[in-house]
Every structure is written in structure tokens, then in C-alpha cells.
């Protein structure tokens, strides 16, 4: 029997999504092999331990809850960091596990940090020749010069985003140039680095699920979505839920679908992902244009999430998926 420290909640705005992901993972864990131990983390980043971890984060009280130091994680055989967004999916907590020498699920420090930063991963994809929107990213000191250049070189509509975010928080679509600066200020409320991208004329977004390690990847999908809002916004994701999903996409030529899967595997490899990732694309089915949008190193992980649903299309059960990820954690570096 192996003990699995499940760390969830955390400091990011995706705290609530993380709780639901962790509940799904724990309820699908093979108890013949793995014994889960809950480590809820509150919104201040304080770590606790206890069986009532889910209730604790939702209501503030829970059975046998104790505040613990991060050292407590060392007692586990493996950690499953079910944390989305900053301070969880960005290499920070992965660095702690590396320091402790404890196996953990998912990508390592540099891959998490790179894929969290919408400016830096675009630089890497540019070098590797992967199609993506034209972009420019900048900090506050470079704002004036950057805006001037953006007005001259990028075509409307524009997407303005905090470089390190998630769940579409702080993102605006700009259709007239006089709205650009306001959108940039909105994004600066969430990060000290902002990226402006040319908006791609899309018919839908495609998401591919990747599981495994270099040379031994399972690639599933793509799944498709058509946003209910003017883009796939926070409201669309969690409030109105007007998005239309197609999981998996079947009404495209087989060679197009396999080309997308191949590109997802390439993107996974060039950013040094490990274990799992969801690779997201912007797609126009009329022109066939496909651009890489982003890679999520800890995608939403509930039984209705795109990542898990796509993996199930390969014939794998949720519980087999969790076991595969835990098994991979022990293979890192080998
Ligand atoms: N360059 C772009 N062109 C067209 N739509 C975009 C572009 N960038 C982002 N979007 C839209 O905004 C959404 C959120 O952007 P994304 O970069 O995925 O941020 P997050 O990390 O918060 O999910 C996308 O799912 C898509 O609907
Ligand atoms: Mg996204």
C-alpha cells in the first residue's frame, strides 16, 4: 500500500475548482494499492491535514483537521498536487517537492513555470515554429513603448491577458483600439506582466489530452468547444455554462484529427511536460488554420472535465487514469 498525499485548494483563484478535482481523484483512487491522505490548503496558502479536508475548505470546519508544516508531506510515498493556476500549477510547489526528494504527479518545475507564463511559452513555440497568434508581452516599465508598437503591428481584435493566470480571469477582448489601454490596466491588476495577442478568427476551440512520458504518450481527442460568450470567458466556464461541447470531435477528416494530436504531442515534448497536460488550440474549420493557444499542466480533473472525458474515450477508466499518473510519478528521472 502506498500513501498518496493529495494537496488541493490553495492560493489561486481556481481554489474551488481544485476541490472538485481532488474529490473526483480521491473517490476514483484504487484503494487496493493507494491510501489517500488529504492535505487541504486554504486561500492564504496554509497547509492542513485531515479526513474532513473537503468540508474544511468549504465550511471552515472538518473532522480531525490539524494545521501542519510542509514537512509533513515528506511522510507520503507520493504527492498528487491537485492545484490549478498560480502557486500550484506554476512550479512553485513542485520546487518544494524537488527539495524534499519526494515523487509527485505531473510536470516538473521548469515545465510548469514555462507553461504558466503566456509570454515565455509563446517565445519557445516561436523558436520551434509552432503556429500561434502574433503577440507582445511587457511589464509596466515598457507599457508606453509596447502599446505604441502594438497599435502599429497587431491587428484587431486583440486579446489582453495577465501573463500568469487561468480561468480567463483578467482577460479582455478588445475590438476598438481606444479600449486597449483600459484592458491592459485590467490585466495588470492580476499580474505585473501582460500579453497582448492578435485575435484569431475561430469557429471553435480544440483541446487534446496527453498522458505519459516522452516516447510513451497516450494522446486523446481533440474535444471541441464553441464558447457561449464572445470568447470562452470566466462566466462561460463557471457561471452561465453556455458553452457547446463535442467530446471527442468526430466530424473532421481523420488526417486532420491525427495532425492535431501529433502537434499536441510535439508541444508537450518541447515544453518538457511530464505525466499529463491538456493542450489547447484555436481552430477555424473553414480555413483549416490551427494555432496553439496554451498548455495546462494540471487541467480540470472532475468526471465532467475535458481532460478526463477525453482519456475515457481511449477505453481507460477514471481509476486506471489516476493509477497511471501515480505510477508515472515514480518513473520521473528514470
Ligand atoms: N489569440 C486569441 N484569439 C482568439 N481567441 C482567444 C485568443 N486568446 C484567447 N482567446 C479566447 O480566450 C479564452 C481564454 O484564453 P486563455 O489564453 O486560454 O486563458 P486561460 O489560461 O485563462 O484559459 C480562450 O479559451 C479563447 O476563447
Ligand atoms: Mg485557456
mmCIF file of C-alpha atoms and ligand atoms in Angstrom:
data_model
loop_
_atom_site.group_PDB
_atom_site.id
_atom_site.type_symbol
_atom_site.label_atom_id
_atom_site.label_comp_id
_atom_site.label_asym_id
_atom_site.label_seq_id
_atom_site.Cartn_x
_atom_site.Cartn_y
_atom_site.Cartn_z
ATOM 1 C CA UNK A 1 0.000 0.000 0.000
ATOM 2 C CA UNK A 2 1.319 3.444 -0.927
ATOM 3 C CA UNK A 3 0.282 6.646 0.802
ATOM 4 C CA UNK A 4 -0.750 9.444 -1.562
ATOM 5 C CA UNK A 5 -0.708 12.998 -0.241
ATOM 6 C CA UNK A 6 -3.478 14.837 -2.099
ATOM 7 C CA UNK A 7 -2.824 18.580 -1.905
ATOM 8 C CA UNK A 8 -5.755 20.743 -3.005
ATOM 9 C CA UNK A 9 -7.473 24.125 -2.619
ATOM 10 C CA UNK A 10 -4.640 26.620 -2.464
ATOM 11 C CA UNK A 11 -3.942 30.274 -3.088
ATOM 12 C CA UNK A 12 -5.103 30.635 -6.677
ATOM 13 C CA UNK A 13 -8.487 31.910 -7.902
ATOM 14 C CA UNK A 14 -9.068 28.318 -9.049
ATOM 15 C CA UNK A 15 -9.305 27.146 -5.403
ATOM 16 C CA UNK A 16 -12.902 25.899 -5.763
ATOM 17 C CA UNK A 17 -12.258 24.010 -9.000
ATOM 18 C CA UNK A 18 -9.307 22.338 -7.306
ATOM 19 C CA UNK A 19 -11.539 20.998 -4.505
ATOM 20 C CA UNK A 20 -13.885 19.374 -7.033
ATOM 21 C CA UNK A 21 -10.951 17.919 -9.000
ATOM 22 C CA UNK A 22 -9.443 16.468 -5.807
ATOM 23 C CA UNK A 23 -12.766 14.928 -4.734
ATOM 24 C CA UNK A 24 -13.049 13.163 -8.093
ATOM 25 C CA UNK A 25 -9.461 11.892 -7.886
ATOM 26 C CA UNK A 26 -9.826 10.607 -4.307
ATOM 27 C CA UNK A 27 -13.127 8.861 -4.991
ATOM 28 C CA UNK A 28 -11.601 7.127 -8.029
ATOM 29 C CA UNK A 29 -8.338 6.054 -6.388
ATOM 30 C CA UNK A 30 -7.686 2.283 -6.347
ATOM 31 C CA UNK A 31 -7.778 1.546 -2.583
ATOM 32 C CA UNK A 32 -6.113 -1.845 -3.064
ATOM 33 C CA UNK A 33 -2.913 -0.041 -3.979
ATOM 34 C CA UNK A 34 -3.193 3.551 -2.768
ATOM 35 C CA UNK A 35 -4.241 5.129 0.528
ATOM 36 C CA UNK A 36 -5.110 8.821 0.054
ATOM 37 C CA UNK A 37 -4.239 11.346 2.773
ATOM 38 C CA UNK A 38 -5.944 14.730 2.419
ATOM 39 C CA UNK A 39 -3.895 17.921 2.627
ATOM 40 C CA UNK A 40 -6.277 20.869 2.218
ATOM 41 C CA UNK A 41 -4.596 24.234 1.646
ATOM 42 C CA UNK A 42 -6.532 27.378 2.483
ATOM 43 C CA UNK A 43 -6.637 30.546 0.381
ATOM 44 C CA UNK A 44 -3.761 32.001 2.402
ATOM 45 C CA UNK A 45 -1.552 29.047 1.445
ATOM 46 C CA UNK A 46 -1.618 27.426 4.896
ATOM 47 C CA UNK A 47 -1.474 23.629 4.835
ATOM 48 C CA UNK A 48 -3.695 21.338 6.930
ATOM 49 C CA UNK A 49 -4.185 17.615 7.184
ATOM 50 C CA UNK A 50 -7.231 15.513 7.952
ATOM 51 C CA UNK A 51 -10.056 13.313 6.747
ATOM 52 C CA UNK A 52 -12.536 16.192 6.804
ATOM 53 C CA UNK A 53 -10.396 18.165 4.345
ATOM 54 C CA UNK A 54 -13.113 18.745 1.762
ATOM 55 C CA UNK A 55 -15.674 20.064 4.272
ATOM 56 C CA UNK A 56 -12.959 22.107 5.950
ATOM 57 C CA UNK A 57 -12.178 24.150 2.848
ATOM 58 C CA UNK A 58 -15.832 24.628 2.039
ATOM 59 C CA UNK A 59 -17.168 25.484 5.505
ATOM 60 C CA UNK A 60 -14.158 26.220 7.727
ATOM 61 C CA UNK A 61 -14.599 23.143 9.947
ATOM 62 C CA UNK A 62 -13.918 19.470 9.338
ATOM 63 C CA UNK A 63 -13.194 16.205 11.112
ATOM 64 C CA UNK A 64 -9.669 15.752 12.589
ATOM 65 C CA UNK A 65 -8.256 18.832 10.896
ATOM 66 C CA UNK A 66 -4.811 19.927 12.054
ATOM 67 C CA UNK A 67 -2.563 22.671 10.727
ATOM 68 C CA UNK A 68 0.668 21.032 9.566
ATOM 69 C CA UNK A 69 4.042 22.130 8.275
ATOM 70 C CA UNK A 70 5.005 21.308 4.709
ATOM 71 C CA UNK A 71 7.468 18.829 6.237
ATOM 72 C CA UNK A 72 4.515 16.526 6.909
ATOM 73 C CA UNK A 73 4.346 15.819 3.167
ATOM 74 C CA UNK A 74 7.688 14.008 3.437
ATOM 75 C CA UNK A 75 5.943 11.094 5.152
ATOM 76 C CA UNK A 76 3.989 10.325 1.983
ATOM 77 C CA UNK A 77 5.150 7.891 -0.716
ATOM 78 C CA UNK A 78 3.939 10.229 -3.448
ATOM 79 C CA UNK A 79 2.155 13.591 -3.748
ATOM 80 C CA UNK A 80 -0.697 14.416 -6.102
ATOM 81 C CA UNK A 81 -0.730 18.229 -6.294
ATOM 82 C CA UNK A 82 -4.293 18.826 -7.489
ATOM 83 C CA UNK A 83 -3.778 22.573 -7.683
ATOM 84 C CA UNK A 84 -4.701 24.764 -10.629
ATOM 85 C CA UNK A 85 -3.178 28.134 -11.527
ATOM 86 C CA UNK A 86 -0.565 30.208 -9.658
ATOM 87 C CA UNK A 87 1.114 28.569 -6.603
ATOM 88 C CA UNK A 88 0.266 25.064 -7.713
ATOM 89 C CA UNK A 89 0.494 24.669 -11.457
ATOM 90 C CA UNK A 90 3.382 27.098 -11.875
ATOM 91 C CA UNK A 91 6.391 25.208 -10.487
ATOM 92 C CA UNK A 92 6.408 26.789 -7.031
ATOM 93 C CA UNK A 93 5.110 23.816 -5.043
ATOM 94 C CA UNK A 94 6.866 21.409 -7.437
ATOM 95 C CA UNK A 95 10.135 23.089 -6.343
ATOM 96 C CA UNK A 96 9.312 22.235 -2.746
ATOM 97 C CA UNK A 97 8.759 18.551 -3.642
ATOM 98 C CA UNK A 98 12.071 18.520 -5.506
ATOM 99 C CA UNK A 99 13.836 19.945 -2.426
ATOM 100 C CA UNK A 100 12.255 17.218 -0.293
ATOM 101 C CA UNK A 101 13.084 14.499 -2.809
ATOM 102 C CA UNK A 102 9.511 13.242 -2.864
ATOM 103 C CA UNK A 103 7.834 11.855 -6.028
ATOM 104 C CA UNK A 104 4.886 13.888 -7.349
ATOM 105 C CA UNK A 105 2.366 13.701 -10.162
ATOM 106 C CA UNK A 106 2.736 15.902 -13.213
ATOM 107 C CA UNK A 107 5.254 18.176 -14.832
ATOM 108 C CA UNK A 108 8.414 19.423 -13.177
ATOM 109 C CA UNK A 109 9.447 22.898 -12.061
ATOM 110 C CA UNK A 110 10.612 24.420 -15.350
ATOM 111 C CA UNK A 111 7.801 22.970 -17.461
ATOM 112 C CA UNK A 112 5.138 24.193 -15.029
ATOM 113 C CA UNK A 113 6.700 27.655 -14.797
ATOM 114 C CA UNK A 114 7.095 27.930 -18.564
ATOM 115 C CA UNK A 115 3.574 26.776 -19.394
ATOM 116 C CA UNK A 116 2.109 29.109 -16.783
ATOM 117 C CA UNK A 117 3.654 32.133 -18.497
ATOM 118 C CA UNK A 118 1.780 33.030 -21.673
ATOM 119 C CA UNK A 119 4.655 35.225 -22.904
ATOM 120 C CA UNK A 120 7.528 32.827 -22.281
ATOM 121 C CA UNK A 121 5.876 29.746 -23.784
ATOM 122 C CA UNK A 122 4.987 31.765 -26.884
ATOM 123 C CA UNK A 123 8.702 32.601 -27.262
ATOM 124 C CA UNK A 124 9.520 28.873 -27.093
ATOM 125 C CA UNK A 125 6.795 27.941 -29.599
ATOM 126 C CA UNK A 126 8.018 30.717 -31.919
ATOM 127 C CA UNK A 127 11.521 29.223 -31.915
ATOM 128 C CA UNK A 128 10.074 25.765 -32.599
ATOM 129 C CA UNK A 129 7.937 27.040 -35.488
ATOM 130 C CA UNK A 130 4.569 26.143 -33.945
ATOM 131 C CA UNK A 131 1.711 28.275 -35.361
ATOM 132 C CA UNK A 132 0.270 30.738 -32.836
ATOM 133 C CA UNK A 133 -1.157 34.294 -32.695
ATOM 134 C CA UNK A 134 1.154 37.313 -33.088
ATOM 135 C CA UNK A 135 1.839 38.689 -29.614
ATOM 136 C CA UNK A 136 3.781 41.071 -27.446
ATOM 137 C CA UNK A 137 4.241 40.919 -23.690
ATOM 138 C CA UNK A 138 5.593 43.556 -21.345
ATOM 139 C CA UNK A 139 5.877 44.815 -17.797
ATOM 140 C CA UNK A 140 4.716 48.216 -16.574
ATOM 141 C CA UNK A 141 8.007 49.995 -17.329
ATOM 142 C CA UNK A 142 7.686 49.009 -21.001
ATOM 143 C CA UNK A 143 3.988 49.802 -21.254
ATOM 144 C CA UNK A 144 4.100 53.020 -23.313
ATOM 145 C CA UNK A 145 6.574 51.747 -25.890
ATOM 146 C CA UNK A 146 4.770 48.399 -26.113
ATOM 147 C CA UNK A 147 1.344 49.964 -26.663
ATOM 148 C CA UNK A 148 2.787 52.108 -29.424
ATOM 149 C CA UNK A 149 4.259 49.090 -31.137
ATOM 150 C CA UNK A 150 1.087 47.023 -30.644
ATOM 151 C CA UNK A 151 -1.013 49.765 -32.307
ATOM 152 C CA UNK A 152 1.336 49.682 -35.292
ATOM 153 C CA UNK A 153 1.864 45.963 -35.671
ATOM 154 C CA UNK A 154 -1.068 43.914 -34.297
ATOM 155 C CA UNK A 155 -4.482 43.777 -35.987
ATOM 156 C CA UNK A 156 -7.817 43.991 -34.149
ATOM 157 C CA UNK A 157 -9.459 42.271 -32.399
ATOM 158 C CA UNK A 158 -6.883 41.865 -29.645
ATOM 159 C CA UNK A 159 -6.837 39.606 -26.596
ATOM 160 C CA UNK A 160 -5.273 41.132 -23.495
ATOM 161 C CA UNK A 161 -4.273 38.769 -20.696
ATOM 162 C CA UNK A 162 -2.315 38.673 -17.449
ATOM 163 C CA UNK A 163 0.728 36.563 -18.373
ATOM 164 C CA UNK A 164 0.227 34.150 -15.472
ATOM 165 C CA UNK A 165 -3.448 33.496 -14.915
ATOM 166 C CA UNK A 166 -6.154 30.974 -15.588
ATOM 167 C CA UNK A 167 -9.919 30.506 -15.884
ATOM 168 C CA UNK A 168 -9.977 33.585 -18.202
ATOM 169 C CA UNK A 169 -9.677 35.874 -15.151
ATOM 170 C CA UNK A 170 -8.458 39.372 -16.133
ATOM 171 C CA UNK A 171 -8.732 38.645 -19.886
ATOM 172 C CA UNK A 172 -10.457 41.093 -22.274
ATOM 173 C CA UNK A 173 -11.222 41.052 -25.951
ATOM 174 C CA UNK A 174 -10.566 44.473 -27.493
ATOM 175 C CA UNK A 175 -12.491 45.358 -30.664
ATOM 176 C CA UNK A 176 -11.655 49.076 -30.911
ATOM 177 C CA UNK A 177 -8.187 50.465 -30.266
ATOM 178 C CA UNK A 178 -9.398 53.103 -27.772
ATOM 179 C CA UNK A 179 -10.284 50.249 -25.371
ATOM 180 C CA UNK A 180 -6.773 48.777 -25.404
ATOM 181 C CA UNK A 181 -5.265 50.716 -22.514
ATOM 182 C CA UNK A 182 -8.193 50.006 -20.186
ATOM 183 C CA UNK A 183 -7.892 46.284 -20.960
ATOM 184 C CA UNK A 184 -4.153 46.417 -20.258
ATOM 185 C CA UNK A 185 -4.812 48.072 -16.877
ATOM 186 C CA UNK A 186 -7.374 45.354 -16.056
ATOM 187 C CA UNK A 187 -4.784 42.666 -16.796
ATOM 188 C CA UNK A 188 -2.149 44.491 -14.677
ATOM 189 C CA UNK A 189 -4.467 44.097 -11.690
ATOM 190 C CA UNK A 190 -3.693 40.359 -11.785
ATOM 191 C CA UNK A 191 -0.032 40.241 -12.817
ATOM 192 C CA UNK A 192 2.924 42.555 -13.354
ATOM 193 C CA UNK A 193 3.326 41.139 -16.854
ATOM 194 C CA UNK A 194 0.674 41.493 -19.581
ATOM 195 C CA UNK A 195 0.412 39.886 -23.019
ATOM 196 C CA UNK A 196 -1.499 41.264 -25.989
ATOM 197 C CA UNK A 197 -2.299 38.826 -28.792
ATOM 198 C CA UNK A 198 -3.914 39.155 -32.172
ATOM 199 C CA UNK A 199 -7.361 37.576 -32.033
ATOM 200 C CA UNK A 200 -7.655 34.535 -34.271
ATOM 201 C CA UNK A 201 -10.863 34.206 -36.286
ATOM 202 C CA UNK A 202 -12.028 30.842 -34.955
ATOM 203 C CA UNK A 203 -15.013 28.575 -35.454
ATOM 204 C CA UNK A 204 -14.193 26.571 -32.324
ATOM 205 C CA UNK A 205 -11.506 25.663 -29.773
ATOM 206 C CA UNK A 206 -9.940 22.217 -29.687
ATOM 207 C CA UNK A 207 -8.409 20.542 -26.628
ATOM 208 C CA UNK A 208 -6.190 17.475 -26.625
ATOM 209 C CA UNK A 209 -5.459 15.287 -23.583
ATOM 210 C CA UNK A 210 -1.935 13.900 -23.216
ATOM 211 C CA UNK A 211 -0.846 11.249 -20.698
ATOM 212 C CA UNK A 212 2.553 9.680 -20.213
ATOM 213 C CA UNK A 213 6.237 10.328 -20.537
ATOM 214 C CA UNK A 214 8.410 11.207 -23.519
ATOM 215 C CA UNK A 215 8.366 8.392 -26.061
ATOM 216 C CA UNK A 216 5.405 6.685 -24.394
ATOM 217 C CA UNK A 217 2.460 9.036 -24.780
ATOM 218 C CA UNK A 218 -1.273 8.409 -24.934
ATOM 219 C CA UNK A 219 -2.873 11.272 -26.840
ATOM 220 C CA UNK A 220 -6.674 11.572 -26.792
ATOM 221 C CA UNK A 221 -9.085 13.853 -28.582
ATOM 222 C CA UNK A 222 -9.381 16.528 -29.653
ATOM 223 C CA UNK A 223 -12.528 17.591 -27.893
ATOM 224 C CA UNK A 224 -14.175 20.713 -29.236
ATOM 225 C CA UNK A 225 -15.958 23.665 -27.726
ATOM 226 C CA UNK A 226 -17.827 26.658 -29.030
ATOM 227 C CA UNK A 227 -17.958 29.441 -26.450
ATOM 228 C CA UNK A 228 -21.364 30.832 -25.489
ATOM 229 C CA UNK A 229 -19.843 34.266 -24.799
ATOM 230 C CA UNK A 230 -17.750 36.459 -27.176
ATOM 231 C CA UNK A 231 -14.884 34.243 -26.022
ATOM 232 C CA UNK A 232 -14.503 31.364 -23.558
ATOM 233 C CA UNK A 233 -14.779 33.674 -20.546
ATOM 234 C CA UNK A 234 -14.948 33.010 -16.795
ATOM 235 C CA UNK A 235 -18.767 33.304 -16.954
ATOM 236 C CA UNK A 236 -18.881 30.852 -19.785
ATOM 237 C CA UNK A 237 -16.647 28.429 -17.898
ATOM 238 C CA UNK A 238 -18.304 28.544 -14.473
ATOM 239 C CA UNK A 239 -21.425 30.748 -14.337
ATOM 240 C CA UNK A 240 -23.627 30.676 -17.453
ATOM 241 C CA UNK A 241 -22.114 27.489 -18.835
ATOM 242 C CA UNK A 242 -23.490 28.150 -22.291
ATOM 243 C CA UNK A 243 -20.512 26.506 -23.981
ATOM 244 C CA UNK A 244 -21.302 23.793 -26.514
ATOM 245 C CA UNK A 245 -19.021 20.766 -26.248
ATOM 246 C CA UNK A 246 -18.251 17.939 -28.632
ATOM 247 C CA UNK A 247 -16.223 15.197 -26.951
ATOM 248 C CA UNK A 248 -14.465 13.878 -28.938
ATOM 249 C CA UNK A 249 -14.639 15.761 -32.248
ATOM 250 C CA UNK A 250 -15.547 13.288 -34.967
ATOM 251 C CA UNK A 251 -16.740 15.397 -37.889
ATOM 252 C CA UNK A 252 -13.303 16.305 -39.222
ATOM 253 C CA UNK A 253 -11.159 14.251 -41.626
ATOM 254 C CA UNK A 254 -9.122 11.562 -39.839
ATOM 255 C CA UNK A 255 -5.829 13.031 -41.082
ATOM 256 C CA UNK A 256 -6.749 16.452 -39.652
ATOM 257 C CA UNK A 257 -7.537 14.872 -36.268
ATOM 258 C CA UNK A 258 -4.313 12.900 -36.214
ATOM 259 C CA UNK A 259 -2.344 16.023 -37.260
ATOM 260 C CA UNK A 260 -3.772 17.873 -34.251
ATOM 261 C CA UNK A 261 -2.857 15.013 -31.914
ATOM 262 C CA UNK A 262 0.663 14.978 -33.314
ATOM 263 C CA UNK A 263 1.062 18.705 -32.775
ATOM 264 C CA UNK A 264 -0.194 18.333 -29.189
ATOM 265 C CA UNK A 265 2.458 15.657 -28.560
ATOM 266 C CA UNK A 266 5.122 17.951 -30.051
ATOM 267 C CA UNK A 267 4.029 20.863 -27.841
ATOM 268 C CA UNK A 268 4.070 18.529 -24.786
ATOM 269 C CA UNK A 269 7.629 17.484 -25.649
ATOM 270 C CA UNK A 270 9.093 20.911 -26.468
ATOM 271 C CA UNK A 271 7.919 22.350 -23.145
ATOM 272 C CA UNK A 272 9.227 19.301 -21.306
ATOM 273 C CA UNK A 273 5.874 18.221 -19.853
ATOM 274 C CA UNK A 274 5.665 15.025 -17.843
ATOM 275 C CA UNK A 275 2.707 12.877 -16.780
ATOM 276 C CA UNK A 276 -0.215 14.869 -18.071
ATOM 277 C CA UNK A 277 -1.257 18.016 -19.885
ATOM 278 C CA UNK A 278 -4.180 19.414 -21.820
ATOM 279 C CA UNK A 279 -3.041 21.154 -24.994
ATOM 280 C CA UNK A 280 -5.491 23.803 -26.252
ATOM 281 C CA UNK A 281 -5.820 25.079 -29.813
ATOM 282 C CA UNK A 282 -7.664 27.852 -31.629
ATOM 283 C CA UNK A 283 -9.166 26.478 -34.844
ATOM 284 C CA UNK A 284 -11.009 27.647 -37.921
ATOM 285 C CA UNK A 285 -12.524 24.673 -39.703
ATOM 286 C CA UNK A 286 -13.335 26.694 -42.844
ATOM 287 C CA UNK A 287 -9.737 27.713 -43.499
ATOM 288 C CA UNK A 288 -8.141 24.795 -41.615
ATOM 289 C CA UNK A 289 -5.988 27.265 -39.616
ATOM 290 C CA UNK A 290 -4.844 25.823 -36.297
ATOM 291 C CA UNK A 291 -2.955 27.878 -33.690
ATOM 292 C CA UNK A 292 -1.632 26.737 -30.353
ATOM 293 C CA UNK A 293 -3.357 28.593 -27.515
ATOM 294 C CA UNK A 294 -1.891 27.174 -24.319
ATOM 295 C CA UNK A 295 -0.861 24.105 -22.339
ATOM 296 C CA UNK A 296 -2.383 23.351 -18.943
ATOM 297 C CA UNK A 297 -0.094 21.175 -16.837
ATOM 298 C CA UNK A 298 -2.811 20.417 -14.249
ATOM 299 C CA UNK A 299 -6.082 20.584 -16.177
ATOM 300 C CA UNK A 300 -9.519 20.425 -14.519
ATOM 301 C CA UNK A 301 -9.914 16.851 -13.281
ATOM 302 C CA UNK A 302 -13.555 16.147 -12.494
ATOM 303 C CA UNK A 303 -15.607 13.421 -14.160
ATOM 304 C CA UNK A 304 -17.124 16.060 -16.457
ATOM 305 C CA UNK A 305 -13.794 17.737 -17.301
ATOM 306 C CA UNK A 306 -12.498 17.712 -20.864
ATOM 307 C CA UNK A 307 -9.226 16.030 -19.860
ATOM 308 C CA UNK A 308 -10.782 13.064 -18.082
ATOM 309 C CA UNK A 309 -13.615 12.638 -20.588
ATOM 310 C CA UNK A 310 -11.131 12.544 -23.472
ATOM 311 C CA UNK A 311 -8.943 9.991 -21.683
ATOM 312 C CA UNK A 312 -12.018 7.802 -21.101
ATOM 313 C CA UNK A 313 -12.534 7.709 -24.900
ATOM 314 C CA UNK A 314 -9.358 5.591 -25.113
ATOM 315 C CA UNK A 315 -11.107 2.870 -23.089
ATOM 316 C CA UNK A 316 -9.371 3.728 -19.817
ATOM 317 C CA UNK A 317 -11.444 4.121 -16.630
ATOM 318 C CA UNK A 318 -11.072 7.145 -14.303
ATOM 319 C CA UNK A 319 -9.483 4.900 -11.707
ATOM 320 C CA UNK A 320 -6.971 3.499 -14.237
ATOM 321 C CA UNK A 321 -6.113 7.080 -15.217
ATOM 322 C CA UNK A 322 -5.365 8.013 -11.584
ATOM 323 C CA UNK A 323 -3.234 4.866 -11.147
ATOM 324 C CA UNK A 324 -1.337 5.614 -14.379
ATOM 325 C CA UNK A 325 -0.494 9.126 -13.157
ATOM 326 C CA UNK A 326 0.671 7.913 -9.749
ATOM 327 C CA UNK A 327 2.729 5.193 -11.395
ATOM 328 C CA UNK A 328 4.346 7.782 -13.691
ATOM 329 C CA UNK A 329 5.311 9.901 -10.693
ATOM 330 C CA UNK A 330 7.657 7.106 -9.580
ATOM 331 C CA UNK A 331 9.195 6.893 -13.070
ATOM 332 C CA UNK A 332 10.337 10.529 -13.261
ATOM 333 C CA UNK A 333 14.054 10.829 -13.756
ATOM 334 C CA UNK A 334 14.458 7.171 -14.589
HETATM 335 N N1 LIG B 1 -5.458 34.960 -29.611
HETATM 336 C C1 LIG B 1 -6.726 34.575 -29.410
HETATM 337 N N2 LIG B 1 -7.619 34.555 -30.439
HETATM 338 C C2 LIG B 1 -8.905 34.182 -30.240
HETATM 339 N N3 LIG B 1 -9.411 33.837 -29.026
HETATM 340 C C3 LIG B 1 -8.581 33.853 -27.967
HETATM 341 C C4 LIG B 1 -7.200 34.206 -28.102
HETATM 342 N N4 LIG B 1 -6.620 34.108 -26.890
HETATM 343 C C5 LIG B 1 -7.585 33.739 -26.034
HETATM 344 N N5 LIG B 1 -8.770 33.573 -26.667
HETATM 345 C C6 LIG B 1 -10.037 33.231 -26.003
HETATM 346 O O1 LIG B 1 -9.919 33.492 -24.606
HETATM 347 C C7 LIG B 1 -10.025 32.282 -23.843
HETATM 348 C C8 LIG B 1 -9.112 32.319 -22.621
HETATM 349 O O2 LIG B 1 -7.766 32.499 -23.028
HETATM 350 P P1 LIG B 1 -6.597 31.584 -22.479
HETATM 351 O O3 LIG B 1 -5.324 32.106 -23.038
HETATM 352 O O4 LIG B 1 -6.934 30.165 -22.756
HETATM 353 O O5 LIG B 1 -6.619 31.886 -20.923
HETATM 354 P P2 LIG B 1 -6.806 30.936 -19.619
HETATM 355 O O6 LIG B 1 -5.434 30.457 -19.275
HETATM 356 O O7 LIG B 1 -7.364 31.844 -18.591
HETATM 357 O O8 LIG B 1 -7.722 29.801 -20.012
HETATM 358 C C9 LIG B 1 -9.707 31.192 -24.857
HETATM 359 O O9 LIG B 1 -10.255 29.967 -24.442
HETATM 360 C C10 LIG B 1 -10.357 31.755 -26.109
HETATM 361 O O10 LIG B 1 -11.778 31.647 -26.041
HETATM 362 MG MG1 LIG B 2 -7.472 28.511 -21.591
#
